[in-house]
Coordinates of C-alpha atoms and ligand atoms in Angstrom, one line a residue:
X1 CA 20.5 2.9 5.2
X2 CA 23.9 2.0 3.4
X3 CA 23.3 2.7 -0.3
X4 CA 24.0 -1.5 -1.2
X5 CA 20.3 -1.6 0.4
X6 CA 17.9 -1.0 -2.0
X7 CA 14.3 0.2 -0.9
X8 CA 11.2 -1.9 0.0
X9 CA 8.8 0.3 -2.5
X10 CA 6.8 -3.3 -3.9
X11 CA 4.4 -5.6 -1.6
X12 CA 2.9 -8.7 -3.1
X13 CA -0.8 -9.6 -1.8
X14 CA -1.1 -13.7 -2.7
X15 CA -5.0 -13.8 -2.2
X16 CA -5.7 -16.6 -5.3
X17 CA -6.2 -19.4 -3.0
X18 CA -9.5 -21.4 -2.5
X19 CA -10.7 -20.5 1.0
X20 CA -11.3 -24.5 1.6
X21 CA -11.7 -24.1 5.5
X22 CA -14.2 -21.1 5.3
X23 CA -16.3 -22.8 2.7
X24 CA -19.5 -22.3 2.4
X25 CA -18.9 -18.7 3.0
X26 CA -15.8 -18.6 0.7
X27 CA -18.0 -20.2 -2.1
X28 CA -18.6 -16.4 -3.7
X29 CA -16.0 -14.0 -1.3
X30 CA -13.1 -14.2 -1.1
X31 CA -11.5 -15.2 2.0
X32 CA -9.4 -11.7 1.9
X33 CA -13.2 -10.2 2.2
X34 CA -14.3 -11.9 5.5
X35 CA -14.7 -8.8 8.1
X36 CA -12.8 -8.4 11.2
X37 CA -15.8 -6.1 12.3
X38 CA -15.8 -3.9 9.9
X39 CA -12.9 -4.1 7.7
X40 CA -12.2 -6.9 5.6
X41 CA -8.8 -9.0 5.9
X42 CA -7.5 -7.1 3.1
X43 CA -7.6 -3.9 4.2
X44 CA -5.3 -4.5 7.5
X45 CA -3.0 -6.2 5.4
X46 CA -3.1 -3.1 3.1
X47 CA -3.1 -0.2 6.1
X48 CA -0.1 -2.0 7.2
X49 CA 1.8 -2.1 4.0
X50 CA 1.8 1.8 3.8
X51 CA 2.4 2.5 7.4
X52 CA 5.6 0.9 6.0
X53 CA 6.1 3.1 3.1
X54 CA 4.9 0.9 1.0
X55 CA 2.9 2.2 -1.9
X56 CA 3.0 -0.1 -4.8
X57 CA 0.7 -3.0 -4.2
X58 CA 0.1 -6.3 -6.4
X59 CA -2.2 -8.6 -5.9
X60 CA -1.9 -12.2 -7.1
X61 CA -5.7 -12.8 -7.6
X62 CA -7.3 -16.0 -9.3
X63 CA -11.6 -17.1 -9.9
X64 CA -13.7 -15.0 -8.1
X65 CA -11.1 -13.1 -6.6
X66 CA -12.6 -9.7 -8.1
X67 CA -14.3 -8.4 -5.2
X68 CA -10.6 -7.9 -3.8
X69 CA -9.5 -5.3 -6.7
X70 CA -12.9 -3.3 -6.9
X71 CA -12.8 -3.0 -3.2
X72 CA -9.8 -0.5 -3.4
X73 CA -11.7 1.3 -6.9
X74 CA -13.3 4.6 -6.7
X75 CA -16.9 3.6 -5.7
X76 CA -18.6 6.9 -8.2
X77 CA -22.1 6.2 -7.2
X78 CA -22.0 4.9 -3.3
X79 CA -19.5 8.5 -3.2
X80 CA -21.9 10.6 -5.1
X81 CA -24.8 9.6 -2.6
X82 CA -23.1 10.2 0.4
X83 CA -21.4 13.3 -0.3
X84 CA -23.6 15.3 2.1
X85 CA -22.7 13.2 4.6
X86 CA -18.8 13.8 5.5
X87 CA -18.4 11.3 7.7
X88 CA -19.4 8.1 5.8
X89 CA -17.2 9.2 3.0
X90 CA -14.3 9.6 5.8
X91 CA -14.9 5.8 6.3
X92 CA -13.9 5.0 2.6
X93 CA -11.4 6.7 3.2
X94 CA -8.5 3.4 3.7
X95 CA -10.0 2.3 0.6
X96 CA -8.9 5.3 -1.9
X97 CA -5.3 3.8 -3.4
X98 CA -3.1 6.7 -5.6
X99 CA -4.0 5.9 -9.8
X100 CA -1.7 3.6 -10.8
X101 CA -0.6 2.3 -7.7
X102 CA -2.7 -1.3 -7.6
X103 CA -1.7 -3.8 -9.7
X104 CA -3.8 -7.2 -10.2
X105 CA -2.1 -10.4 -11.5
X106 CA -3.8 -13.8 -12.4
X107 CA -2.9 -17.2 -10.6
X108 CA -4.7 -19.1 -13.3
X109 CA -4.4 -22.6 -10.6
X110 CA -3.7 -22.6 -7.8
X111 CA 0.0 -24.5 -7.5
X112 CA 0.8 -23.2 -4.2
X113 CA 2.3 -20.1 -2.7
X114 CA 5.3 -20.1 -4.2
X115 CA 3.9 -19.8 -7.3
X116 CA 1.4 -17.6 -6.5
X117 CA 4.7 -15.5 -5.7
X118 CA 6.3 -16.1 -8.8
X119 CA 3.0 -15.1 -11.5
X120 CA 3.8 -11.3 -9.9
X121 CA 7.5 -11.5 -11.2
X122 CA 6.8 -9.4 -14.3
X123 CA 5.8 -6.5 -11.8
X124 CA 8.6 -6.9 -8.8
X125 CA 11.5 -6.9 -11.6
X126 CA 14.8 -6.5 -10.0
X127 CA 13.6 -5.4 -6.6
X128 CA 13.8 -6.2 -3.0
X129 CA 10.0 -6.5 -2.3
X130 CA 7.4 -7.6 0.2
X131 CA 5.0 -10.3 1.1
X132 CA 1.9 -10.6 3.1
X133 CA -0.2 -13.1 3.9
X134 CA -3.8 -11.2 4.2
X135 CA -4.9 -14.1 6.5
X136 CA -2.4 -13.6 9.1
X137 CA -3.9 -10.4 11.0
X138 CA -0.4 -8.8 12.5
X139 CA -1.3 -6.3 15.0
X140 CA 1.2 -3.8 16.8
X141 CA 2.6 -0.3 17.5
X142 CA 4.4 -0.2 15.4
X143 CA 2.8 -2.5 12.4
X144 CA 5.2 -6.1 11.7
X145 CA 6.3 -5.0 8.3
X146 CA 7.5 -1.7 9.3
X147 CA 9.4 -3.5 12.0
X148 CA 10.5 -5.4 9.7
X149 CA 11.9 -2.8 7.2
X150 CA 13.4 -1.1 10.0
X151 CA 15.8 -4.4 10.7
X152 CA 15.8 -4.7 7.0
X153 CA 17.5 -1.5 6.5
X154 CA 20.5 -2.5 9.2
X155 CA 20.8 -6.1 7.5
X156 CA 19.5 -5.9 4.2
X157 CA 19.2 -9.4 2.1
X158 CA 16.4 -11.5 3.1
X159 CA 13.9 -10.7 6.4
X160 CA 10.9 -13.1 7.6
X161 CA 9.0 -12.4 10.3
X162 CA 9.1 -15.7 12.9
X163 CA 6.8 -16.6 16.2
X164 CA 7.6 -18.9 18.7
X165 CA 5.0 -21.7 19.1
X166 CA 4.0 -24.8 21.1
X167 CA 6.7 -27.7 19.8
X168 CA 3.9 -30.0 19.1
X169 CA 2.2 -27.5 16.3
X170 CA 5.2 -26.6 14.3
X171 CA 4.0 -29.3 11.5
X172 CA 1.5 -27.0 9.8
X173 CA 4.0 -24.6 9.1
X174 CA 7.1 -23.5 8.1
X175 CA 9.6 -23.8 10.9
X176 CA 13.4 -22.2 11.0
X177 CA 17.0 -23.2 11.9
X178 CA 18.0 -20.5 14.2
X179 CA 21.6 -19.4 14.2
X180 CA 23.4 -16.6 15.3
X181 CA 21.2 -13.8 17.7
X182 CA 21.9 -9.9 17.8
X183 CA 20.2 -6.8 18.8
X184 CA 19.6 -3.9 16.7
X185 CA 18.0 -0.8 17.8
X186 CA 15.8 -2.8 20.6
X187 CA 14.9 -5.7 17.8
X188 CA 16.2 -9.5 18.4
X189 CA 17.5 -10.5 15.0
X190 CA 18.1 -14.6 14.4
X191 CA 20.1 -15.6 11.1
X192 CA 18.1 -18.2 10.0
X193 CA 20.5 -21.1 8.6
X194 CA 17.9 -23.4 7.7
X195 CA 13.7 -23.7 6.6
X196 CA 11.6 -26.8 6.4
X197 CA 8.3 -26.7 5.6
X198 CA 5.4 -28.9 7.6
X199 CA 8.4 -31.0 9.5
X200 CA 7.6 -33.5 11.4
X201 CA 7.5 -32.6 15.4
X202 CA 10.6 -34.8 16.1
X203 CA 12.4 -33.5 13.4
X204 CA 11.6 -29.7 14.0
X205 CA 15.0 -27.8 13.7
X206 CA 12.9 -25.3 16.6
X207 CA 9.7 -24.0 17.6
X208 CA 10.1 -20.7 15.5
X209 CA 7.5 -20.6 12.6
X210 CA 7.1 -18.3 9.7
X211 CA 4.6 -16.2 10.2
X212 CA 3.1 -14.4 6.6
X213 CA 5.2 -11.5 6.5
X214 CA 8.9 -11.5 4.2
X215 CA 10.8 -9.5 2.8
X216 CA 13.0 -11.1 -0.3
X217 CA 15.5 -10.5 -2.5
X218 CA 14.4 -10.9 -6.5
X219 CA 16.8 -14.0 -6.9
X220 CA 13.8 -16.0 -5.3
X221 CA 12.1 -15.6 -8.7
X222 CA 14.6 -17.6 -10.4
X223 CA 14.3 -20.5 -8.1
X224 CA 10.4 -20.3 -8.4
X225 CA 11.2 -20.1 -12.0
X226 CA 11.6 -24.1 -11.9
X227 CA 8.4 -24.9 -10.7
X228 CA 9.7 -27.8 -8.0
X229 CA 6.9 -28.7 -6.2
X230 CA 7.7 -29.3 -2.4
X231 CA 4.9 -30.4 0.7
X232 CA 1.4 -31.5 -0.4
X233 CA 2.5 -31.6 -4.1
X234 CA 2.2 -27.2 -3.9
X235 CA 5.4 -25.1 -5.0
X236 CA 6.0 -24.4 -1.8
X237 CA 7.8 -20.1 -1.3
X238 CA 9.3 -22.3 1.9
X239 CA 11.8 -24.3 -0.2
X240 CA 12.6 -21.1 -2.3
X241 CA 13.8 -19.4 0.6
X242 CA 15.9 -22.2 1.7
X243 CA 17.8 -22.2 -1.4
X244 CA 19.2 -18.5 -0.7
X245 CA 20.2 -19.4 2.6
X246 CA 24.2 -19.0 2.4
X247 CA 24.0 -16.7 -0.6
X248 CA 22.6 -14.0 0.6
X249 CA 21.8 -12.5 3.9
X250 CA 18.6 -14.3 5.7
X251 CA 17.7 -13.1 8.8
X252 CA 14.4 -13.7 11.0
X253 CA 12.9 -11.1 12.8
X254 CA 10.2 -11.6 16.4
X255 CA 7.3 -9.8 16.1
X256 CA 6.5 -7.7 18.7
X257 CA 2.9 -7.6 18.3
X258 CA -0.4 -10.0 18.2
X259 CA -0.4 -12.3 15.2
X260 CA -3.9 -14.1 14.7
X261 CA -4.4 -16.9 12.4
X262 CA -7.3 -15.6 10.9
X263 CA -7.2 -18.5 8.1
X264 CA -8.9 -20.8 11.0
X265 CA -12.2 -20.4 12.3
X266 CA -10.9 -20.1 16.1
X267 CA -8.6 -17.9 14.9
X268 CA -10.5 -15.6 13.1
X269 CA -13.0 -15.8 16.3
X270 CA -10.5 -14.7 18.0
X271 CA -9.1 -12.2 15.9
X272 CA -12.6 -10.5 16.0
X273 CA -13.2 -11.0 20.1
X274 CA -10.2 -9.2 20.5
X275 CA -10.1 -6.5 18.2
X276 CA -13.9 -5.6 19.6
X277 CA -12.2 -5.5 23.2
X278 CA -9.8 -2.7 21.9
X279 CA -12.2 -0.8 20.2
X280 CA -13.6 2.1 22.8
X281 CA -17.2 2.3 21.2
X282 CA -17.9 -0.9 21.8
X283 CA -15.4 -2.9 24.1
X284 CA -17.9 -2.6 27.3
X285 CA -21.1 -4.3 25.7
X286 CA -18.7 -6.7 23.7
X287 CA -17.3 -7.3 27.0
X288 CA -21.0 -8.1 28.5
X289 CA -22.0 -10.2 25.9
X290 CA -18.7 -12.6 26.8
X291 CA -19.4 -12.4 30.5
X292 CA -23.0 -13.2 29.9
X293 CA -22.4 -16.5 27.3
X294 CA -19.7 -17.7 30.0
Ligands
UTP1 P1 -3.5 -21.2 2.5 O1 -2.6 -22.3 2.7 O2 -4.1 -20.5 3.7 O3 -4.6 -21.7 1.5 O4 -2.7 -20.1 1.6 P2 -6.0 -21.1 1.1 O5 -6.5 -21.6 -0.2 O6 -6.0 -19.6 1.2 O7 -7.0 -21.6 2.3 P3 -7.5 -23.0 2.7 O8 -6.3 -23.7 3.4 O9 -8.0 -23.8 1.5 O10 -8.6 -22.8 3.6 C1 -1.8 -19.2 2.2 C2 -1.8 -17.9 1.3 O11 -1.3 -18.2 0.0 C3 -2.3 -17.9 -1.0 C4 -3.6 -17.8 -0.3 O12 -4.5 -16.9 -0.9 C5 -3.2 -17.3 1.1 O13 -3.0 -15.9 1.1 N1 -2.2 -18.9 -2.1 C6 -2.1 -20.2 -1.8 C7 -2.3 -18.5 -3.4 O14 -2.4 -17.2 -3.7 N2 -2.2 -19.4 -4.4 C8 -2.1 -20.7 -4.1 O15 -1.9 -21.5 -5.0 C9 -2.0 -21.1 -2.7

């Protein structure tokens, strides 16, 4: 990596918003807590944080956001119990985070993701760091973010993961400008020349959405810094972005993986159909039960 790149070493969690489309069952738990089987949301966003190298994690939490933190503390008691038996405590075992290495930050409202983003600016400083979007379950050999800190340490600058989508859905997300294409080391990378947020299908500059994976430079945090409020009134991280674009390096990497939307019921269905189908101890009764409700 050329020594102008600095290190990925910092991932931001943003888990402070209200859960709206989940309610009831986000009344109390946190949408980051819903299960895929048996982890919760959090937990794959955090596995694939430190299969990147990742080790310094912040979470942007808000009201009753506290089941997030004391799901990665040292459980004494529930430990203590099962010590005898080795292999429940090997289950706990994604959940054990290095002293020091979690840090929680307060959303007090809810203005939107960008300034979710920007309440965690005390604890990025002035580093390169990443973001994920706990919702969006990204699965792949190898994970999306260390794809994308693989381009990253090519290209350097700014990095967003991107997915190519049916025209007619782009509106309820963030969509780019593609520009230039190139290939490094197998992976396609597009120069993103433009963002929009929530554009309107005939004004769409393509079908290639942000998906909840970026890697930024610190400068965002000074455009957060004035609080402009973008689509639906929220300080949108979208419009932040854009404002780097032609100052710094922006490119968008395609993730060569399955990315479920697991912030909508179908797509958290589906996001828990499949990952049953890949598990070996229980892909064939899963499998029955489908072929039985069809
Ligand atoms: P969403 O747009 O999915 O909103 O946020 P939400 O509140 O989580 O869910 P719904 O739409 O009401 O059902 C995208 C990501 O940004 C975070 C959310 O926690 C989620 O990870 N976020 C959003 C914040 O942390 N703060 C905000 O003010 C808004």
């Amino acid at each position: 990596m050329p020594a102008e790149i600095k290190p990925i070493r910092t991932a931001v969690f943003p888990v402070a918003g209200m859960g709206t489309r989940f309610l009831p069952a986000t009344k109390a738990i946190p949408k980051e807590m819903l299960p895929i089987i048996d982890r919760p949301l959090i937990q794959y966003a955090v596995d694939e944080a430190r299969e990147a190298g990742i080790e310094q994690l912040v979470f942007v939490t808000g009201r009753g956001k506290t089941a997030i933190v004391e799901h990665f503390d040292h459980a004494f008691e529930l430990e203590a119990t099962m010590k005898s038996r080795a292999k429940t405590l090997e289950l706990l075992e994604p959940t054990r985070i290095r002293p020091g290495n979690l840090v929680a930050v307060r959303q007090q409202v809810p203005l939107g993701l960008g300034h979710a983003i920007w309440c965690a600016r005390a604890i990025v400083g002035n580093e390169p760091f990443a973001i994920f979007l706990p919702d969006e379950l990204m699965i792949g050999t190898p994970g999306c973010m260390r794809q994308m800190v693989d381009a990253y340490a090519h290209v350097g600058g700014n990095l967003i993961s991107v997915l190519e989508v049916p025209r007619e859905e782009v509106s309820s997300y963030g969509v780019i400008r593609p520009g230039a294409r190139r290939e490094i080391d197998g992976m396609t990378l597009t120069e993103v020349t433009g963002l929009v947020e929530k554009p309107n299908v005939a004004e769409a500059p393509s079908n290639l959405i942000v998906s909840g994976r970026y890697i930024l430079q610190p400068e965002v945090m000074h455009i957060l810094e004035r609080q402009e409020t973008g689509a639906g009134g929220e300080i949108q991280l979208t419009d932040a972005m854009a404002q780097m674009i032609g100052s710094q390096p922006f490119h968008a990497v395609a993730f060569a993986g399955k990315r479920y939307d697991c912030g909508s019921k179908v797509g958290f269905v589906e996001a828990t159909l499949a990952l049953a189908l890949a598990r070996p101890e229980m892909a064939a009764e899963v499998r029955a039960i489908m072929q039985r409700l069809l």
